[in-house]
CSV table of C-alpha atoms and ligand atoms in Angstrom, one decimal:
chain,number,residue,atom,x,y,z
A,1,UNK,CA,0.0,0.0,0.0
A,2,UNK,CA,1.2,3.5,-0.7
A,3,UNK,CA,1.4,5.6,2.4
A,4,UNK,CA,0.2,9.3,2.3
A,5,UNK,CA,3.3,11.6,2.1
A,6,UNK,CA,2.6,13.6,5.2
A,7,UNK,CA,2.3,10.4,7.2
A,8,UNK,CA,5.2,8.8,5.5
A,9,UNK,CA,7.6,11.7,6.4
A,10,UNK,CA,6.9,11.1,10.2
A,11,UNK,CA,9.8,9.2,11.8
A,12,UNK,CA,9.3,7.0,14.9
A,13,UNK,CA,9.8,9.1,18.0
A,14,UNK,CA,13.6,8.9,18.7
A,15,UNK,CA,13.1,8.5,22.5
A,16,UNK,CA,10.7,5.6,21.9
A,17,UNK,CA,13.2,4.1,19.4
A,18,UNK,CA,16.0,4.4,21.9
A,19,UNK,CA,14.0,2.9,24.7
A,20,UNK,CA,13.3,0.0,22.4
A,21,UNK,CA,17.0,-0.4,21.6
A,22,UNK,CA,17.9,-0.5,25.3
A,23,UNK,CA,15.2,-3.2,25.8
A,24,UNK,CA,16.7,-5.2,23.0
A,25,UNK,CA,20.1,-5.1,24.8
A,26,UNK,CA,18.3,-6.3,28.0
A,27,UNK,CA,16.6,-9.1,26.0
A,28,UNK,CA,20.0,-10.2,24.8
A,29,UNK,CA,21.1,-10.6,28.4
A,30,UNK,CA,23.0,-7.3,28.9
A,31,UNK,CA,22.8,-5.5,32.2
A,32,UNK,CA,21.5,-2.1,31.0
A,33,UNK,CA,21.1,1.1,33.0
A,34,UNK,CA,18.3,2.7,31.2
A,35,UNK,CA,18.3,6.5,31.7
A,36,UNK,CA,16.0,7.3,28.9
A,37,UNK,CA,12.7,7.1,30.8
A,38,UNK,CA,10.2,9.9,30.2
A,39,UNK,CA,7.9,8.8,33.0
A,40,UNK,CA,8.0,8.8,36.8
A,41,UNK,CA,9.0,5.5,38.4
A,42,UNK,CA,6.3,5.8,41.1
A,43,UNK,CA,2.8,4.2,41.4
A,44,UNK,CA,-0.1,6.5,40.7
A,45,UNK,CA,-1.6,7.9,44.0
A,46,UNK,CA,-4.0,5.7,45.9
A,47,UNK,CA,-7.0,8.0,45.3
A,48,UNK,CA,-6.4,7.7,41.5
A,49,UNK,CA,-6.2,3.9,41.6
A,50,UNK,CA,-9.4,3.7,43.8
A,51,UNK,CA,-11.3,6.0,41.5
A,52,UNK,CA,-10.3,4.0,38.4
A,53,UNK,CA,-11.5,0.7,40.0
A,54,UNK,CA,-14.7,2.4,41.2
A,55,UNK,CA,-15.4,3.6,37.7
A,56,UNK,CA,-15.1,0.2,36.3
A,57,UNK,CA,-17.0,-1.5,39.1
A,58,UNK,CA,-19.8,1.1,38.8
A,59,UNK,CA,-20.1,0.4,35.1
A,60,UNK,CA,-19.4,4.0,34.1
A,61,UNK,CA,-17.4,2.9,31.1
A,62,UNK,CA,-19.5,4.3,28.2
A,63,UNK,CA,-18.8,7.1,25.8
A,64,UNK,CA,-18.5,10.5,27.4
A,65,UNK,CA,-18.9,13.8,25.6
A,66,UNK,CA,-16.0,14.2,23.1
A,67,UNK,CA,-14.4,17.2,24.9
A,68,UNK,CA,-14.6,15.3,28.2
A,69,UNK,CA,-17.0,15.0,31.1
A,70,UNK,CA,-18.3,18.4,32.3
A,71,UNK,CA,-17.4,17.5,35.9
A,72,UNK,CA,-13.8,16.9,34.8
A,73,UNK,CA,-13.6,20.1,32.7
A,74,UNK,CA,-14.9,21.9,35.8
A,75,UNK,CA,-12.3,20.2,38.0
A,76,UNK,CA,-9.5,21.2,35.5
A,77,UNK,CA,-10.8,24.8,35.4
A,78,UNK,CA,-10.7,24.9,39.2
A,79,UNK,CA,-7.3,23.4,39.3
A,80,UNK,CA,-5.9,25.9,36.8
A,81,UNK,CA,-7.5,28.8,38.7
A,82,UNK,CA,-5.9,27.5,41.9
A,83,UNK,CA,-2.4,26.7,40.6
A,84,UNK,CA,-2.0,29.6,38.1
A,85,UNK,CA,-3.9,32.2,40.1
A,86,UNK,CA,-5.9,33.1,37.0
A,87,UNK,CA,-9.6,32.2,36.7
A,88,UNK,CA,-10.7,29.5,34.1
A,89,UNK,CA,-14.1,28.2,33.1
A,90,UNK,CA,-15.0,24.7,31.7
A,91,UNK,CA,-15.7,26.3,28.3
A,92,UNK,CA,-12.0,27.1,28.0
A,93,UNK,CA,-11.0,23.5,28.6
A,94,UNK,CA,-11.0,20.4,26.3
A,95,UNK,CA,-10.0,17.0,27.7
A,96,UNK,CA,-7.8,15.0,25.3
A,97,UNK,CA,-6.4,11.5,25.1
A,98,UNK,CA,-3.0,12.7,26.4
A,99,UNK,CA,-0.8,15.8,26.6
A,100,UNK,CA,0.6,14.8,23.2
A,101,UNK,CA,-2.9,14.6,21.8
A,102,UNK,CA,-3.8,18.0,23.2
A,103,UNK,CA,-0.6,19.5,21.6
A,104,UNK,CA,-1.5,18.0,18.2
A,105,UNK,CA,-5.1,19.1,18.5
A,106,UNK,CA,-4.0,22.7,19.2
A,107,UNK,CA,-1.5,22.8,16.4
A,108,UNK,CA,-3.9,21.3,13.8
A,109,UNK,CA,-6.4,23.9,14.8
A,110,UNK,CA,-4.1,27.0,14.9
A,111,UNK,CA,-1.5,26.4,12.2
A,112,UNK,CA,-2.3,27.5,8.7
A,113,UNK,CA,-0.3,26.2,5.7
A,114,UNK,CA,3.2,27.8,5.6
A,115,UNK,CA,2.9,29.4,9.1
A,116,UNK,CA,6.2,29.5,10.9
A,117,UNK,CA,6.2,28.4,14.6
A,118,UNK,CA,9.1,29.3,16.8
A,119,UNK,CA,10.3,26.4,19.1
A,120,UNK,CA,12.6,27.3,21.9
A,121,UNK,CA,15.4,24.7,21.7
A,122,UNK,CA,16.0,22.3,23.2
A,123,UNK,CA,12.5,21.3,22.1
A,124,UNK,CA,10.7,18.1,23.0
A,125,UNK,CA,11.0,15.6,20.1
A,126,UNK,CA,7.4,15.6,19.0
A,127,UNK,CA,7.0,19.4,18.5
A,128,UNK,CA,8.9,19.6,15.2
A,129,UNK,CA,7.0,16.7,13.7
A,130,UNK,CA,3.6,17.9,15.0
A,131,UNK,CA,4.1,21.4,13.5
A,132,UNK,CA,5.2,19.9,10.2
A,133,UNK,CA,2.2,17.5,10.2
A,134,UNK,CA,0.0,20.6,10.7
A,135,UNK,CA,1.6,22.0,7.5
A,136,UNK,CA,3.6,24.6,9.4
A,137,UNK,CA,7.3,25.3,9.4
A,138,UNK,CA,9.1,24.7,12.7
A,139,UNK,CA,11.9,27.2,13.5
A,140,UNK,CA,14.2,26.1,16.2
A,141,UNK,CA,15.6,29.0,18.3
A,142,UNK,CA,18.9,28.1,20.0
A,143,UNK,CA,19.2,28.6,23.8
A,144,UNK,CA,21.8,30.4,25.9
A,145,UNK,CA,24.5,28.0,27.3
A,146,UNK,CA,22.6,27.7,30.6
A,147,UNK,CA,19.6,26.6,28.5
A,148,UNK,CA,17.6,29.8,29.2
A,149,UNK,CA,15.9,31.9,26.5
A,150,UNK,CA,18.3,33.7,24.2
A,151,UNK,CA,16.2,36.8,23.3
A,152,UNK,CA,18.5,38.0,20.6
A,153,UNK,CA,18.2,34.7,18.8
A,154,UNK,CA,14.4,34.9,19.3
A,155,UNK,CA,14.1,38.3,17.7
A,156,UNK,CA,16.4,37.2,14.9
A,157,UNK,CA,14.1,34.2,14.2
A,158,UNK,CA,11.0,36.4,13.5
A,159,UNK,CA,10.0,36.5,9.9
A,160,UNK,CA,6.9,37.7,7.9
A,161,UNK,CA,5.2,34.2,8.3
A,162,UNK,CA,5.9,33.8,12.1
A,163,UNK,CA,2.5,33.1,13.8
A,164,UNK,CA,3.2,31.1,16.9
A,165,UNK,CA,5.7,30.2,19.7
A,166,UNK,CA,6.0,27.0,21.7
A,167,UNK,CA,7.3,27.2,25.2
A,168,UNK,CA,8.0,24.3,27.6
A,169,UNK,CA,8.9,25.3,31.2
A,170,UNK,CA,10.1,23.2,33.1
A,171,UNK,CA,11.8,22.0,30.0
A,172,UNK,CA,12.2,18.5,28.6
A,173,UNK,CA,15.2,17.7,28.1
A,174,UNK,CA,17.1,20.4,30.0
A,175,UNK,CA,15.0,20.8,33.2
A,176,UNK,CA,15.3,24.5,32.7
A,177,UNK,CA,12.6,26.6,34.4
A,178,UNK,CA,11.9,30.1,33.0
A,179,UNK,CA,12.4,32.9,35.4
A,180,UNK,CA,9.8,35.6,36.1
A,181,UNK,CA,11.8,38.0,34.1
A,182,UNK,CA,12.0,35.7,31.1
A,183,UNK,CA,8.2,35.1,31.2
A,184,UNK,CA,7.6,38.9,31.3
A,185,UNK,CA,9.9,39.3,28.3
A,186,UNK,CA,8.3,36.4,26.4
A,187,UNK,CA,4.8,38.0,27.0
A,188,UNK,CA,6.1,41.3,25.6
A,189,UNK,CA,7.7,39.5,22.6
A,190,UNK,CA,4.4,37.7,21.8
A,191,UNK,CA,2.4,40.9,22.1
A,192,UNK,CA,4.8,42.9,19.9
A,193,UNK,CA,4.8,40.2,17.2
A,194,UNK,CA,1.2,39.3,17.6
A,195,UNK,CA,1.9,35.5,18.2
A,196,UNK,CA,-0.2,32.8,19.8
A,197,UNK,CA,1.8,30.9,22.4
A,198,UNK,CA,1.4,27.2,23.2
A,199,UNK,CA,2.7,26.7,26.7
A,200,UNK,CA,3.4,23.1,27.5
A,201,UNK,CA,3.2,23.0,31.3
A,202,UNK,CA,3.2,19.2,31.7
A,203,UNK,CA,6.1,19.4,34.2
A,204,UNK,CA,4.7,22.5,35.9
A,205,UNK,CA,4.4,20.9,39.3
A,206,UNK,CA,7.8,19.2,39.2
A,207,UNK,CA,9.9,22.0,40.5
A,208,UNK,CA,12.2,21.7,43.4
A,209,UNK,CA,13.5,25.0,44.6
A,210,UNK,CA,10.4,26.4,46.4
A,211,UNK,CA,9.6,28.4,43.4
A,212,UNK,CA,6.0,29.6,43.0
A,213,UNK,CA,4.0,28.2,40.0
A,214,UNK,CA,4.9,30.3,37.0
A,215,UNK,CA,3.0,30.4,33.8
A,216,UNK,CA,2.8,32.9,31.0
A,217,UNK,CA,-0.9,33.3,31.6
A,218,UNK,CA,0.0,35.3,34.8
A,219,UNK,CA,1.6,38.0,32.7
A,220,UNK,CA,-1.6,40.1,32.3
A,221,UNK,CA,-4.7,40.0,30.2
A,222,UNK,CA,-2.9,40.1,26.8
A,223,UNK,CA,-0.7,37.2,27.7
A,224,UNK,CA,-3.6,35.2,29.1
A,225,UNK,CA,-5.6,35.8,25.9
A,226,UNK,CA,-2.9,34.7,23.5
A,227,UNK,CA,-1.7,31.6,25.5
A,228,UNK,CA,-3.0,28.1,25.3
A,229,UNK,CA,-1.9,25.8,28.2
A,230,UNK,CA,-1.4,22.1,27.6
A,231,UNK,CA,-1.0,19.9,30.7
A,232,UNK,CA,-2.0,16.4,31.7
A,233,UNK,CA,-2.1,13.5,34.2
A,234,UNK,CA,1.1,11.8,33.1
A,235,UNK,CA,3.9,13.3,35.0
A,236,UNK,CA,2.6,14.9,38.3
A,237,UNK,CA,0.4,12.0,39.1
A,238,UNK,CA,2.5,9.2,37.5
A,239,UNK,CA,-0.5,8.4,35.2
A,240,UNK,CA,1.3,7.9,31.9
A,241,UNK,CA,-0.7,4.8,30.9
A,242,UNK,CA,-4.0,6.4,31.7
A,243,UNK,CA,-3.6,8.7,28.7
A,244,UNK,CA,-5.3,11.9,29.8
A,245,UNK,CA,-4.3,15.4,28.9
A,246,UNK,CA,-6.0,18.7,28.3
A,247,UNK,CA,-5.8,22.1,26.8
A,248,UNK,CA,-7.0,25.4,28.2
A,249,UNK,CA,-7.4,28.4,26.0
A,250,UNK,CA,-9.9,30.7,24.2
A,251,UNK,CA,-13.4,29.0,24.1
A,252,UNK,CA,-13.4,29.0,20.2
A,253,UNK,CA,-10.1,27.1,20.2
A,254,UNK,CA,-11.3,24.7,22.9
A,255,UNK,CA,-14.5,24.0,21.0
A,256,UNK,CA,-12.5,23.6,17.7
A,257,UNK,CA,-10.2,21.0,19.2
A,258,UNK,CA,-13.3,19.2,20.7
A,259,UNK,CA,-15.0,19.1,17.2
A,260,UNK,CA,-11.7,17.9,15.6
A,261,UNK,CA,-11.3,15.1,18.1
A,262,UNK,CA,-15.0,14.2,17.9
A,263,UNK,CA,-14.4,13.2,14.3
A,264,UNK,CA,-10.9,11.8,14.6
A,265,UNK,CA,-10.8,10.0,18.0
A,266,UNK,CA,-14.0,10.5,20.0
A,267,UNK,CA,-14.1,10.8,23.8
A,268,UNK,CA,-11.1,10.2,26.0
A,269,UNK,CA,-11.3,7.0,28.0
A,270,UNK,CA,-13.9,7.1,30.8
A,271,UNK,CA,-11.8,5.4,33.4
A,272,UNK,CA,-8.9,7.8,32.9
A,273,UNK,CA,-11.2,10.8,33.1
A,274,UNK,CA,-12.7,9.8,36.5
A,275,UNK,CA,-9.3,8.8,37.8
A,276,UNK,CA,-7.9,12.2,36.8
A,277,UNK,CA,-10.8,14.0,38.4
A,278,UNK,CA,-10.0,12.2,41.7
A,279,UNK,CA,-6.3,13.4,41.3
A,280,UNK,CA,-7.4,17.0,40.9
A,281,UNK,CA,-10.1,17.2,43.6
A,282,UNK,CA,-7.7,16.8,46.5
A,283,UNK,CA,-3.9,16.9,46.7
A,284,UNK,CA,-2.6,13.4,46.7
A,285,UNK,CA,-0.2,13.0,49.7
A,286,UNK,CA,2.2,10.8,47.6
A,287,UNK,CA,3.2,13.9,45.4
A,288,UNK,CA,5.2,15.4,48.2
A,289,UNK,CA,7.3,12.2,48.6
A,290,UNK,CA,7.8,11.9,44.9
A,291,UNK,CA,9.1,15.5,44.7
A,292,UNK,CA,11.4,14.9,47.6
A,293,UNK,CA,12.9,11.8,45.9
A,294,UNK,CA,13.3,13.6,42.6
A,295,UNK,CA,15.0,16.5,44.3
A,296,UNK,CA,17.5,14.1,46.1
A,297,UNK,CA,18.3,12.3,42.8
A,298,UNK,CA,18.6,15.6,40.9
A,299,UNK,CA,21.2,16.9,43.4
A,300,UNK,CA,23.2,13.6,43.3
A,301,UNK,CA,23.2,13.2,39.5
A,302,UNK,CA,24.3,16.8,38.9
A,303,UNK,CA,27.1,16.4,41.5
A,304,UNK,CA,28.1,13.1,40.0
A,305,UNK,CA,28.2,14.4,36.4
A,306,UNK,CA,30.2,17.5,37.4
A,307,UNK,CA,32.7,15.3,39.3
A,308,UNK,CA,33.2,13.2,36.1
A,309,UNK,CA,34.0,16.4,34.3
A,310,UNK,CA,30.7,17.1,32.4
A,311,UNK,CA,29.6,20.7,32.4
A,312,UNK,CA,26.0,20.3,33.7
A,313,UNK,CA,23.5,23.2,34.0
A,314,UNK,CA,21.5,22.8,37.3
A,315,UNK,CA,18.0,21.8,36.3
A,316,UNK,CA,15.1,23.5,38.3
A,317,UNK,CA,12.4,21.1,37.3
A,318,UNK,CA,11.2,18.0,35.4
A,319,UNK,CA,13.3,14.8,35.9
A,320,UNK,CA,16.1,15.3,33.4
A,321,UNK,CA,19.7,16.6,33.3
A,322,UNK,CA,21.3,17.8,30.1
A,323,UNK,CA,25.1,17.9,30.5
A,324,UNK,CA,27.4,19.2,27.7
A,325,UNK,CA,29.6,16.6,26.2
A,326,UNK,CA,31.5,18.8,23.7
A,327,UNK,CA,34.6,19.1,26.0
A,328,UNK,CA,34.9,15.3,26.4
A,329,UNK,CA,33.7,14.2,23.0
A,330,UNK,CA,35.4,16.0,20.2
A,331,UNK,CA,32.9,17.3,17.7
A,332,UNK,CA,30.1,16.8,20.2
A,333,UNK,CA,28.2,14.3,18.1
A,334,UNK,CA,25.6,13.3,20.7
A,335,UNK,CA,24.1,10.4,18.8
A,336,UNK,CA,27.6,8.8,18.4
A,337,UNK,CA,28.2,9.4,22.1
A,338,UNK,CA,25.0,7.7,23.1
A,339,UNK,CA,25.6,4.8,20.7
A,340,UNK,CA,29.1,4.2,22.1
A,341,UNK,CA,27.9,4.6,25.7
A,342,UNK,CA,25.2,2.0,25.2
A,343,UNK,CA,27.5,-0.4,23.3
A,344,UNK,CA,30.5,-0.2,25.7
A,345,UNK,CA,28.9,0.4,29.1
A,346,UNK,CA,25.3,-0.5,28.7
A,347,UNK,CA,24.0,2.9,29.7
A,348,UNK,CA,21.1,4.3,27.7
A,349,UNK,CA,20.6,8.0,27.3
A,350,UNK,CA,19.1,10.3,24.7
A,351,UNK,CA,21.2,12.5,22.4
A,352,UNK,CA,20.6,16.2,22.4
A,353,UNK,CA,20.3,16.2,18.6
A,354,UNK,CA,16.8,14.7,19.1
A,355,UNK,CA,15.9,18.0,20.7
A,356,UNK,CA,17.6,20.2,18.2
A,357,UNK,CA,20.7,20.9,20.4
A,358,UNK,CA,24.0,19.2,19.6
A,359,UNK,CA,26.8,18.6,22.1
A,360,UNK,CA,24.4,17.6,25.0
A,361,UNK,CA,22.9,14.4,26.2
A,362,UNK,CA,19.7,13.9,28.3
A,363,UNK,CA,19.8,11.6,31.3
A,364,UNK,CA,16.6,10.9,33.1
A,365,UNK,CA,16.6,10.5,36.8
A,366,UNK,CA,13.2,8.9,36.9
A,367,UNK,CA,14.9,5.8,38.1
A,368,UNK,CA,16.2,4.5,41.4
A,369,UNK,CA,19.2,6.0,43.2
A,370,UNK,CA,21.0,2.6,42.8
A,371,UNK,CA,20.6,2.8,39.0
A,372,UNK,CA,21.8,6.4,39.1
A,373,UNK,CA,24.9,5.5,41.0
A,374,UNK,CA,25.6,2.6,38.7
A,375,UNK,CA,25.0,4.8,35.6
A,376,UNK,CA,27.4,7.5,37.0
A,377,UNK,CA,30.1,4.9,37.7
A,378,UNK,CA,29.9,3.4,34.2
A,379,UNK,CA,29.8,6.9,32.6
A,380,UNK,CA,32.9,7.8,34.6
A,381,UNK,CA,34.7,4.6,33.4
A,382,UNK,CA,33.5,5.3,29.8
A,383,UNK,CA,35.1,8.8,29.8
A,384,UNK,CA,38.3,7.8,31.7
A,385,UNK,CA,39.0,5.0,29.2
A,386,UNK,CA,38.7,7.6,26.4
A,387,UNK,CA,41.0,10.1,28.3
A,388,UNK,CA,43.5,7.3,29.0
B,401,PLP,N1,5.2,17.5,26.7
B,401,PLP,C1,6.4,17.1,27.1
B,401,PLP,C2,7.4,18.1,27.1
B,401,PLP,C3,6.6,15.8,27.4
B,401,PLP,O1,7.9,15.4,27.8
B,401,PLP,C4,5.6,14.8,27.3
B,401,PLP,C5,5.9,13.4,27.6
B,401,PLP,O2,7.0,12.9,27.6
B,401,PLP,C6,4.3,15.3,26.9
B,401,PLP,C7,4.2,16.6,26.6
B,401,PLP,C8,3.2,14.4,26.7
B,401,PLP,O3,2.8,13.5,27.7
B,401,PLP,P1,1.5,12.6,27.6
B,401,PLP,O4,1.2,12.4,26.2
B,401,PLP,O5,1.9,11.4,28.3
B,401,PLP,O6,0.4,13.4,28.3
């Protein structure tokens, strides 16, 4: 069969491909330290699991409205109002099959053929492909060395067809968290160039330095009106397999994505919706423990990487570190680095090139402290063999 060109151009997600590669090594009997994980290694909170079981046992497993149950959209609006400090209504919310599904729904609804969309690099692997699939042109904007926003590069990237900006703070893969000053400047930038902003806040709760919740929507009425938030159940509540995400933005956009999904996919799964509602309605006590564990691992892995000699920006959020390898790996080819590291030491990591930034590698610390120690030890050996 002949595959449609737009679909045929889509490569398999590099992170999923790498994870599969690491699993092949494991199947072949190798002892692999897998540091590619994009999901928390914790159980979902008890209240989530109980709600999921009660939904099934109660037989509430039929179709729901395509944009999600009204009760859940209300719970999401209340959650956003509470965490972002800006009021939201259910009419501004559409529930989707995942955060990824919410992102693609927004892009398919906002991007017109030939529109340029600025992506602040490093940018999560799916952004480029999703913008392309929506018939837009992704424009990667390089970061500062500390992975913060380079405003000169951002201004230089503006062209006559620029219509949108995608922002992801805390960032995957760097863990960088935008400062209040950066958000104020981004709001000003979007206003001056009349851009919509897609703010991927899926790691918004995973911050470790007692920072308040920061979102672009807090930067005044203009920023609020031109920003679409995407968030979901996967990371904060360790619910990756439940597949529930959402968008919050102008009512006409929320409705458009709801219509699109009503034809393409139908309602998100009923069990996931009720489970997520239970997650939002009262703070799960498990979250505090998860944040504490992530924070300890973050400090340990940054210290370990720096001791080995890798220049490592200190990440404020998410569960990734993104050290530079250019000083230890001539040419900085991150894919070759990851290939050799997996081959020689059985440590799996994701090359920065997958996120549009060469000379860096992403290590996930969504794995046990024992695995982190083992990974650091092997990485140290890998680099010392090269030096020697
Ligand atoms: N956005 C970012 C930056 C991510 O890293 C992920 C998952 O890895 C997602 C969105 C989507 O998550 P999900 O589709 O599980 O909701």
